[in-house]
Amino acid sequence: MEVSAALNISSAEWQVMRVAWTLGQVSSQTVSDVLAEKMDWKAPTVKTLVGRLVKKGALTADRDGKRFLYRPVISEQQAMDTASEVFIEQLCQHKVGKTLLKMVQETTLSQADIAALIATLQEKQKTAPEAVSCNCVPDNCQCADGECNCK
Amino acid sequence: MEVSAALNISSAEWQVMRVAWTLGQVSSQTVSDVLAEKMDWKAPTVKTLVGRLVKKGALTADRDGKRFLYRPVISEQQAMDTASEVFIEQLCQHKVGKTLLKMVQETTLSQADIAALIATLQEKQKTAPEAVSCNCVPDNCQCADGECNCK
DNA sequence: TATTTAAGTTTACATTTGTAATCGATAAAT
DNA sequence: ATTTATCGATTACAAATGTAAACTTAAATA
């Protein structure tokens, strides 16, 4: 029995979710209006995506007269965190650091974000290993000399 | 004419690329062996993926007697950076910071990684804005009070 | 040179995703 | 009560993806 099968939200569906997360509760009409503007999608396209999201359990539908109002089942932050995990997991663990660095470099962060990041990093520093071994297979990674625990 | 159409590598294909990145140059036989072990894939599955990657321009094939040797066209770091960008871009910009924080928290980082991150963050701190406005549509984001520039 | 065998190529096929038209039901308005 | 304007549901359909069998070709070997 599947327990918490991290519902898989596609890229197009993600757009719909963002509107739902933003408004908390939306009619398909509203989503259509927003995404007709932003993505140039036709109403039936949005309806299909909404339908798929309901089926996947990412949205719930509550009848409101003639129509339905849809609400996100999972929070945006939760979805983003799950997506991050999936993203990170598929990478060579040795190179995740460099990739996070790139992300930090390329992103606009607030003072608060930066402060939180620095604080967390300083904390991690206390127990961080010299090197993170890569988990590439076969065990023959060309990591630069000594940078990696791989052997 | 498409210039640098950030070749789109699927999740299964990514597994093949990782082996190619790790070894630099591989026969489909080798990839098969590795991924039969790691992913429990049959040889034909790997052959299909390799074929698709060659067609997509992610791998080049050089004849070596009976077989071919495949080499990655783009570097792993480059691919990871591109993937990061795509990933980040789809998120609410206001919440990227929290998501990066989560990633940092959940990941094992080396002393060097951490040092580099802190250095970069301290630099960014000098010019970082108080808040990053979210780019959710419609312009009605429920960001916590004052944390966001949205209005 | 004939045969074997291992590579690549072709074909297959279900599922997911992107994108949408059309149909049917029903609430709202007349 | 009937009409109508919407909604949601059904159907559509191509491309991408996951997964693999079958076929073909060419190299290696007997």
Tab-separated table of C-alpha atoms (C1' of nucleotides) in Angstrom:
chain	number	residue	atom	x	y	z
A	1	MET	CA	0.000	0.000	0.000
A	2	GLU	CA	1.435	3.307	-1.079
A	3	VAL	CA	2.016	5.567	1.882
A	4	SER	CA	2.431	9.239	1.059
A	5	ALA	CA	3.262	8.782	-2.591
A	6	ALA	CA	4.720	12.271	-2.978
A	7	LEU	CA	2.220	13.417	-5.547
A	8	ASN	CA	3.904	14.204	-8.752
A	9	ILE	CA	3.027	17.659	-10.051
A	10	SER	CA	4.026	18.388	-13.616
A	11	SER	CA	5.391	21.670	-14.806
A	12	ALA	CA	2.129	22.876	-16.337
A	13	GLU	CA	0.203	21.719	-13.314
A	14	TRP	CA	2.613	23.620	-11.111
A	15	GLN	CA	1.397	26.830	-12.710
A	16	VAL	CA	-2.118	26.031	-11.636
A	17	MET	CA	-0.965	25.207	-8.143
A	18	ARG	CA	0.793	28.521	-7.873
A	19	VAL	CA	-2.436	30.353	-8.516
A	20	ALA	CA	-4.198	28.181	-5.977
A	21	TRP	CA	-1.473	28.773	-3.433
A	22	THR	CA	-1.592	32.477	-4.071
A	23	LEU	CA	-5.332	32.811	-3.679
A	24	GLY	CA	-5.977	29.990	-1.258
A	25	GLN	CA	-9.226	29.104	-2.934
A	26	VAL	CA	-10.046	29.496	-6.579
A	27	SER	CA	-12.620	28.780	-9.201
A	28	SER	CA	-11.403	27.314	-12.438
A	29	GLN	CA	-12.647	30.530	-13.995
A	30	THR	CA	-10.187	32.538	-11.946
A	31	VAL	CA	-7.313	30.220	-12.705
A	32	SER	CA	-8.225	30.455	-16.368
A	33	ASP	CA	-8.203	34.217	-16.315
A	34	VAL	CA	-4.845	34.358	-14.622
A	35	LEU	CA	-3.183	31.758	-16.802
A	36	ALA	CA	-4.762	32.984	-20.004
A	37	GLU	CA	-2.843	36.136	-19.241
A	38	LYS	CA	0.371	34.613	-17.946
A	39	MET	CA	0.671	31.493	-20.056
A	40	ASP	CA	-1.706	32.138	-22.914
A	41	TRP	CA	-3.652	28.994	-22.095
A	42	LYS	CA	-7.237	28.373	-23.163
A	43	ALA	CA	-9.865	27.689	-20.547
A	44	PRO	CA	-10.201	23.984	-21.428
A	45	THR	CA	-6.478	23.548	-20.902
A	46	VAL	CA	-6.752	24.892	-17.410
A	47	LYS	CA	-9.801	22.760	-16.740
A	48	THR	CA	-7.856	19.671	-17.745
A	49	LEU	CA	-4.991	20.572	-15.456
A	50	VAL	CA	-7.315	21.329	-12.578
A	51	GLY	CA	-9.034	18.000	-13.147
A	52	ARG	CA	-5.744	16.147	-13.093
A	53	LEU	CA	-4.664	17.901	-9.937
A	54	VAL	CA	-7.888	16.972	-8.195
A	55	LYS	CA	-7.447	13.364	-9.299
A	56	LYS	CA	-3.879	13.407	-8.039
A	57	GLY	CA	-5.028	14.757	-4.711
A	58	ALA	CA	-3.162	18.027	-4.988
A	59	LEU	CA	-6.374	20.069	-4.965
A	60	THR	CA	-9.683	19.534	-3.268
A	61	ALA	CA	-12.929	20.672	-4.807
A	62	ASP	CA	-15.810	22.136	-2.836
A	63	ARG	CA	-19.041	22.803	-4.620
A	64	ASP	CA	-20.077	26.433	-4.662
A	65	GLY	CA	-23.393	26.637	-6.437
A	66	LYS	CA	-22.890	25.921	-10.078
A	67	ARG	CA	-19.148	25.679	-9.873
A	68	PHE	CA	-16.389	24.331	-7.664
A	69	LEU	CA	-13.861	26.111	-5.551
A	70	TYR	CA	-10.495	24.443	-5.414
A	71	ARG	CA	-8.048	24.496	-2.549
A	72	PRO	CA	-4.488	23.217	-2.412
A	73	VAL	CA	-4.055	20.132	-0.280
A	74	ILE	CA	-0.371	20.685	0.382
A	75	SER	CA	1.313	23.939	1.178
A	76	GLU	CA	3.503	25.656	-1.329
A	77	GLN	CA	6.517	25.462	0.958
A	78	GLN	CA	5.975	21.781	1.450
A	79	ALA	CA	5.704	21.218	-2.276
A	80	MET	CA	8.814	23.261	-2.899
A	81	ASP	CA	10.731	21.360	-0.268
A	82	THR	CA	9.694	18.039	-1.748
A	83	ALA	CA	10.635	19.229	-5.204
A	84	SER	CA	14.000	20.361	-3.873
A	85	GLU	CA	14.644	17.004	-2.358
A	86	VAL	CA	13.852	15.188	-5.549
A	87	PHE	CA	16.041	17.591	-7.429
A	88	ILE	CA	18.997	17.313	-5.082
A	89	GLU	CA	18.773	13.565	-4.773
A	90	GLN	CA	19.356	13.005	-8.414
A	91	LEU	CA	22.669	14.855	-8.329
A	92	CYS	CA	26.124	13.663	-7.432
A	93	GLN	CA	26.260	14.421	-3.748
A	94	HIS	CA	29.805	15.640	-4.016
A	95	LYS	CA	28.733	18.385	-6.374
A	96	VAL	CA	25.617	19.541	-4.573
A	97	GLY	CA	27.600	22.175	-2.707
A	98	LYS	CA	28.821	23.785	-5.896
A	99	THR	CA	25.338	23.721	-7.273
A	100	LEU	CA	23.853	25.337	-4.194
A	101	LEU	CA	26.534	27.960	-4.453
A	102	LYS	CA	25.509	28.657	-8.011
A	103	MET	CA	21.897	28.942	-6.950
A	104	VAL	CA	22.766	31.346	-4.187
A	105	GLN	CA	24.808	33.411	-6.610
A	106	GLU	CA	22.089	33.582	-9.211
A	107	THR	CA	19.197	34.322	-6.915
A	108	THR	CA	17.996	37.493	-5.316
A	109	LEU	CA	17.832	36.920	-1.580
A	110	SER	CA	16.582	39.165	1.165
A	111	GLN	CA	18.622	40.265	4.151
A	112	ALA	CA	16.610	37.890	6.280
A	113	ASP	CA	17.161	34.976	3.910
A	114	ILE	CA	20.863	35.624	3.877
A	115	ALA	CA	21.077	35.953	7.615
A	116	ALA	CA	19.240	32.683	8.093
A	117	LEU	CA	21.453	30.944	5.590
A	118	ILE	CA	24.632	32.222	7.175
A	119	ALA	CA	23.468	31.229	10.624
A	120	THR	CA	22.614	27.739	9.478
A	121	LEU	CA	25.868	27.377	7.605
A	122	GLN	CA	27.893	28.517	10.582
A	123	GLU	CA	26.155	25.944	12.659
A	124	LYS	CA	26.800	23.229	10.097
A	125	GLN	CA	30.413	24.273	9.922
A	126	LYS	CA	30.978	22.877	13.381
A	127	THR	CA	30.364	19.329	12.303
A	128	ALA	CA	30.831	19.400	8.554
A	129	PRO	CA	33.216	16.862	7.019
A	130	GLU	CA	36.325	17.890	5.125
A	131	ALA	CA	34.900	16.380	1.970
A	132	VAL	CA	31.666	14.828	0.794
A	133	SER	CA	32.203	11.667	-1.155
A	134	CYS	CA	30.343	11.425	-4.367
A	135	ASN	CA	27.816	8.708	-4.899
A	136	CYS	CA	28.408	8.265	-8.582
A	137	VAL	CA	28.548	4.783	-9.985
A	138	PRO	CA	30.703	3.101	-10.865
A	139	ASP	CA	33.050	3.995	-8.106
A	140	ASN	CA	35.393	5.755	-10.413
A	141	CYS	CA	34.505	9.388	-10.208
A	142	GLN	CA	36.963	11.871	-11.727
A	143	CYS	CA	36.565	14.286	-8.859
A	144	ALA	CA	39.407	16.721	-8.540
A	145	ASP	CA	42.279	15.538	-6.409
A	146	GLY	CA	41.516	15.223	-2.765
A	147	GLU	CA	38.361	17.277	-3.035
A	148	CYS	CA	36.373	14.142	-2.785
A	149	ASN	CA	36.389	11.090	-0.592
A	150	CYS	CA	35.707	8.872	-3.557
A	151	LYS	CA	38.269	6.227	-4.160
B	1	MET	CA	16.970	29.186	-35.589
B	2	GLU	CA	17.239	27.700	-32.136
B	3	VAL	CA	20.395	28.815	-30.409
B	4	SER	CA	21.447	26.729	-27.444
B	5	ALA	CA	18.112	25.080	-26.819
B	6	ALA	CA	19.003	23.911	-23.306
B	7	LEU	CA	18.706	20.248	-24.122
B	8	ASN	CA	16.084	18.673	-22.019
B	9	ILE	CA	17.358	15.596	-20.206
B	10	SER	CA	14.708	13.416	-18.630
B	11	SER	CA	15.063	11.751	-15.283
B	12	ALA	CA	15.905	8.317	-16.684
B	13	GLU	CA	18.286	9.834	-19.184
B	14	TRP	CA	19.965	11.697	-16.367
B	15	GLN	CA	21.018	8.361	-14.902
B	16	VAL	CA	22.799	7.515	-18.113
B	17	MET	CA	24.476	10.904	-18.191
B	18	ARG	CA	25.764	10.425	-14.686
B	19	VAL	CA	27.571	7.292	-15.716
B	20	ALA	CA	28.980	9.067	-18.747
B	21	TRP	CA	30.083	12.001	-16.628
B	22	THR	CA	31.675	9.674	-14.128
B	23	LEU	CA	33.644	7.684	-16.658
B	24	GLY	CA	34.161	10.330	-19.280
B	25	GLN	CA	33.758	7.845	-22.079
B	26	VAL	CA	31.600	4.765	-22.026
B	27	SER	CA	30.311	1.934	-24.107
B	28	SER	CA	26.618	1.175	-23.882
B	29	GLN	CA	27.722	-2.141	-22.438
B	30	THR	CA	29.334	-0.391	-19.512
B	31	VAL	CA	26.367	1.833	-18.923
B	32	SER	CA	24.146	-1.224	-19.047
B	33	ASP	CA	26.220	-3.045	-16.478
B	34	VAL	CA	26.201	-0.103	-14.116
B	35	LEU	CA	22.517	0.652	-14.452
B	36	ALA	CA	21.457	-2.980	-14.424
B	37	GLU	CA	22.961	-2.962	-10.977
B	38	LYS	CA	21.815	0.454	-9.812
B	39	MET	CA	18.418	0.749	-11.483
B	40	ASP	CA	17.620	-2.799	-12.475
B	41	TRP	CA	17.281	-1.791	-16.099
B	42	LYS	CA	17.580	-4.185	-19.017
B	43	ALA	CA	20.201	-3.567	-21.667
B	44	PRO	CA	17.661	-2.508	-24.323
B	45	THR	CA	16.325	0.139	-21.990
B	46	VAL	CA	19.761	1.635	-21.650
B	47	LYS	CA	20.296	1.431	-25.384
B	48	THR	CA	17.116	3.392	-25.961
B	49	LEU	CA	18.157	6.074	-23.510
B	50	VAL	CA	21.638	6.307	-24.975
B	51	GLY	CA	20.100	6.614	-28.433
B	52	ARG	CA	17.821	9.405	-27.324
B	53	LEU	CA	20.667	11.247	-25.659
B	54	VAL	CA	22.744	11.064	-28.812
B	55	LYS	CA	19.816	12.356	-30.829
B	56	LYS	CA	19.335	15.171	-28.347
B	57	GLY	CA	22.985	16.094	-28.602
B	58	ALA	CA	23.793	15.325	-24.987
B	59	LEU	CA	26.201	12.538	-25.931
B	60	THR	CA	28.513	12.092	-28.887
B	61	ALA	CA	29.312	8.690	-30.291
B	62	ASP	CA	32.707	7.683	-31.595
B	63	ARG	CA	33.077	4.356	-33.311
B	64	ASP	CA	35.426	1.954	-31.587
B	65	GLY	CA	35.555	-1.205	-33.653
B	66	LYS	CA	32.295	-3.022	-33.358
B	67	ARG	CA	30.786	-0.617	-30.900
B	68	PHE	CA	30.601	3.047	-30.050
B	69	LEU	CA	32.078	4.987	-27.215
B	70	TYR	CA	29.910	7.783	-25.908
B	71	ARG	CA	31.057	11.018	-24.391
B	72	PRO	CA	29.033	13.746	-22.690
B	73	VAL	CA	28.764	16.926	-24.688
B	74	ILE	CA	28.062	19.154	-21.722
B	75	SER	CA	29.722	19.023	-18.348
B	76	GLU	CA	27.936	17.726	-15.334
B	77	GLN	CA	28.280	21.015	-13.508
B	78	GLN	CA	26.870	22.882	-16.463
B	79	ALA	CA	23.935	20.512	-16.646
B	80	MET	CA	23.329	20.798	-12.926
B	81	ASP	CA	23.445	24.567	-13.078
B	82	THR	CA	20.965	24.642	-15.920
B	83	ALA	CA	18.680	22.261	-14.077
B	84	SER	CA	18.938	24.447	-10.980
B	85	GLU	CA	17.954	27.484	-12.939
B	86	VAL	CA	14.923	25.800	-14.405
B	87	PHE	CA	13.986	24.549	-10.986
B	88	ILE	CA	14.361	27.895	-9.250
B	89	GLU	CA	12.612	29.841	-11.967
B	90	GLN	CA	9.393	27.973	-11.524
B	91	LEU	CA	9.148	28.940	-7.852
B	92	CYS	CA	7.749	32.014	-6.226
B	93	GLN	CA	10.803	34.229	-5.997
B	94	HIS	CA	9.867	35.372	-2.560
B	95	LYS	CA	10.105	31.843	-1.253
B	96	VAL	CA	13.297	30.787	-2.948
B	97	GLY	CA	15.325	31.829	0.056
B	98	LYS	CA	13.398	29.558	2.397
B	99	THR	CA	13.748	26.743	-0.055
B	100	LEU	CA	17.482	27.220	-0.386
B	101	LEU	CA	17.673	27.225	3.364
B	102	LYS	CA	15.877	23.918	3.473
B	103	MET	CA	18.249	22.501	0.909
B	104	VAL	CA	21.247	23.665	2.875
B	105	GLN	CA	19.802	22.154	6.008
B	106	GLU	CA	19.074	18.815	4.417
B	107	THR	CA	22.323	18.409	2.546
B	108	THR	CA	25.730	17.253	3.652
B	109	LEU	CA	28.207	19.959	2.736
B	110	SER	CA	31.961	20.008	3.032
B	111	GLN	CA	33.924	22.613	4.949
B	112	ALA	CA	34.982	24.093	1.631
B	113	ASP	CA	31.412	24.231	0.328
B	114	ILE	CA	30.271	25.942	3.485
B	115	ALA	CA	33.099	28.410	3.441
B	116	ALA	CA	32.381	29.329	-0.147
B	117	LEU	CA	28.698	29.718	0.569
B	118	ILE	CA	29.284	31.921	3.578
B	119	ALA	CA	31.734	34.076	1.689
B	120	THR	CA	29.300	34.542	-1.168
B	121	LEU	CA	26.440	35.264	1.172
B	122	GLN	CA	28.422	37.828	3.106
B	123	GLU	CA	29.235	39.536	-0.122
B	124	LYS	CA	25.602	39.496	-1.220
B	125	GLN	CA	24.596	40.836	2.141
B	126	LYS	CA	26.131	44.167	1.253
B	127	THR	CA	23.639	44.854	-1.483
B	128	ALA	CA	20.743	42.574	-0.672
B	129	PRO	CA	17.254	44.093	-0.464
B	130	GLU	CA	15.190	44.022	2.709
B	131	ALA	CA	12.625	41.852	0.998
B	132	VAL	CA	12.188	40.061	-2.278
B	133	SER	CA	8.807	40.579	-3.799
B	134	CYS	CA	7.070	37.498	-4.963
B	135	ASN	CA	6.159	37.084	-8.569
B	136	CYS	CA	2.989	35.143	-8.024
B	137	VAL	CA	-0.031	35.980	-10.076
B	138	PRO	CA	-2.468	37.376	-9.533
B	139	ASP	CA	-0.918	40.114	-7.496
B	140	ASN	CA	-2.513	38.960	-4.346
B	141	CYS	CA	0.014	36.837	-2.595
B	142	GLN	CA	-0.675	35.927	1.028
B	143	CYS	CA	2.899	36.465	2.056
B	144	ALA	CA	3.351	37.043	5.736
B	145	ASP	CA	3.075	40.636	6.793
B	146	GLY	CA	5.855	42.827	5.661
B	147	GLU	CA	8.062	39.924	4.753
B	148	CYS	CA	7.306	40.543	1.167
B	149	ASN	CA	7.187	43.530	-1.106
B	150	CYS	CA	4.096	42.240	-2.807
B	151	LYS	CA	1.137	44.419	-2.562
C	1	DT	C1'	35.054	-18.097	-45.208
C	2	DA	C1'	31.201	-19.411	-42.315
C	3	DT	C1'	29.468	-18.699	-37.955
C	4	DT	C1'	28.667	-16.641	-33.795
C	5	DT	C1'	27.844	-12.860	-31.054
C	6	DA	C1'	27.551	-8.553	-29.462
C	7	DA	C1'	26.156	-3.613	-30.988
C	8	DG	C1'	23.224	-0.728	-32.728
C	9	DT	C1'	18.490	0.072	-34.906
C	10	DT	C1'	13.677	-0.537	-35.342
C	11	DT	C1'	9.460	-1.397	-33.444
C	12	DA	C1'	6.376	-1.557	-29.457
C	13	DC	C1'	3.476	-0.021	-26.136
C	14	DA	C1'	1.603	2.020	-21.903
C	15	DT	C1'	1.728	6.276	-19.249
C	16	DT	C1'	2.323	11.103	-18.573
C	17	DT	C1'	2.207	15.614	-20.213
C	18	DG	C1'	0.794	19.625	-22.984
C	19	DT	C1'	-2.902	21.596	-25.201
C	20	DA	C1'	-7.546	21.869	-26.437
C	21	DA	C1'	-12.422	21.037	-28.675
C	22	DT	C1'	-16.840	19.395	-27.689
C	23	DC	C1'	-20.530	17.551	-25.066
C	24	DG	C1'	-23.635	17.187	-21.383
C	25	DA	C1'	-25.538	18.740	-17.027
C	26	DT	C1'	-27.198	22.176	-14.092
C	27	DA	C1'	-27.672	26.449	-11.709
C	28	DA	C1'	-29.339	30.831	-12.558
C	29	DA	C1'	-32.177	33.941	-14.839
C	30	DT	C1'	-36.340	35.055	-17.242
D	1	DA	C1'	-41.145	26.141	-16.173
D	2	DT	C1'	-38.133	27.121	-19.864
D	3	DT	C1'	-34.143	28.946	-21.567
D	4	DT	C1'	-29.459	30.031	-21.277
D	5	DA	C1'	-25.009	30.673	-19.850
D	6	DT	C1'	-21.662	28.233	-17.561
D	7	DC	C1'	-19.174	24.527	-15.453
D	8	DG	C1'	-17.369	20.341	-15.323
D	9	DA	C1'	-16.679	15.907	-17.809
D	10	DT	C1'	-15.542	13.416	-21.829
D	11	DT	C1'	-12.931	12.882	-25.761
D	12	DA	C1'	-8.850	13.992	-28.604
D	13	DC	C1'	-4.400	13.803	-29.987
D	14	DA	C1'	0.561	14.519	-30.476
D	15	DA	C1'	4.919	14.485	-28.063
D	16	DA	C1'	7.778	12.903	-24.331
D	17	DT	C1'	9.009	9.339	-21.173
D	18	DG	C1'	9.751	4.738	-19.177
D	19	DT	C1'	10.623	0.252	-20.299
D	20	DA	C1'	11.776	-3.345	-23.327
D	21	DA	C1'	11.459	-7.049	-27.204
D	22	DA	C1'	12.807	-8.150	-31.756
D	23	DC	C1'	15.549	-7.450	-35.721
D	24	DT	C1'	19.668	-6.411	-38.283
D	25	DT	C1'	24.292	-5.675	-39.158
D	26	DA	C1'	28.939	-6.043	-38.702
D	27	DA	C1'	32.948	-7.521	-36.183
D	28	DA	C1'	35.361	-11.211	-34.266
D	29	DT	C1'	36.464	-15.951	-34.293
D	30	DA	C1'	36.600	-20.728	-35.522
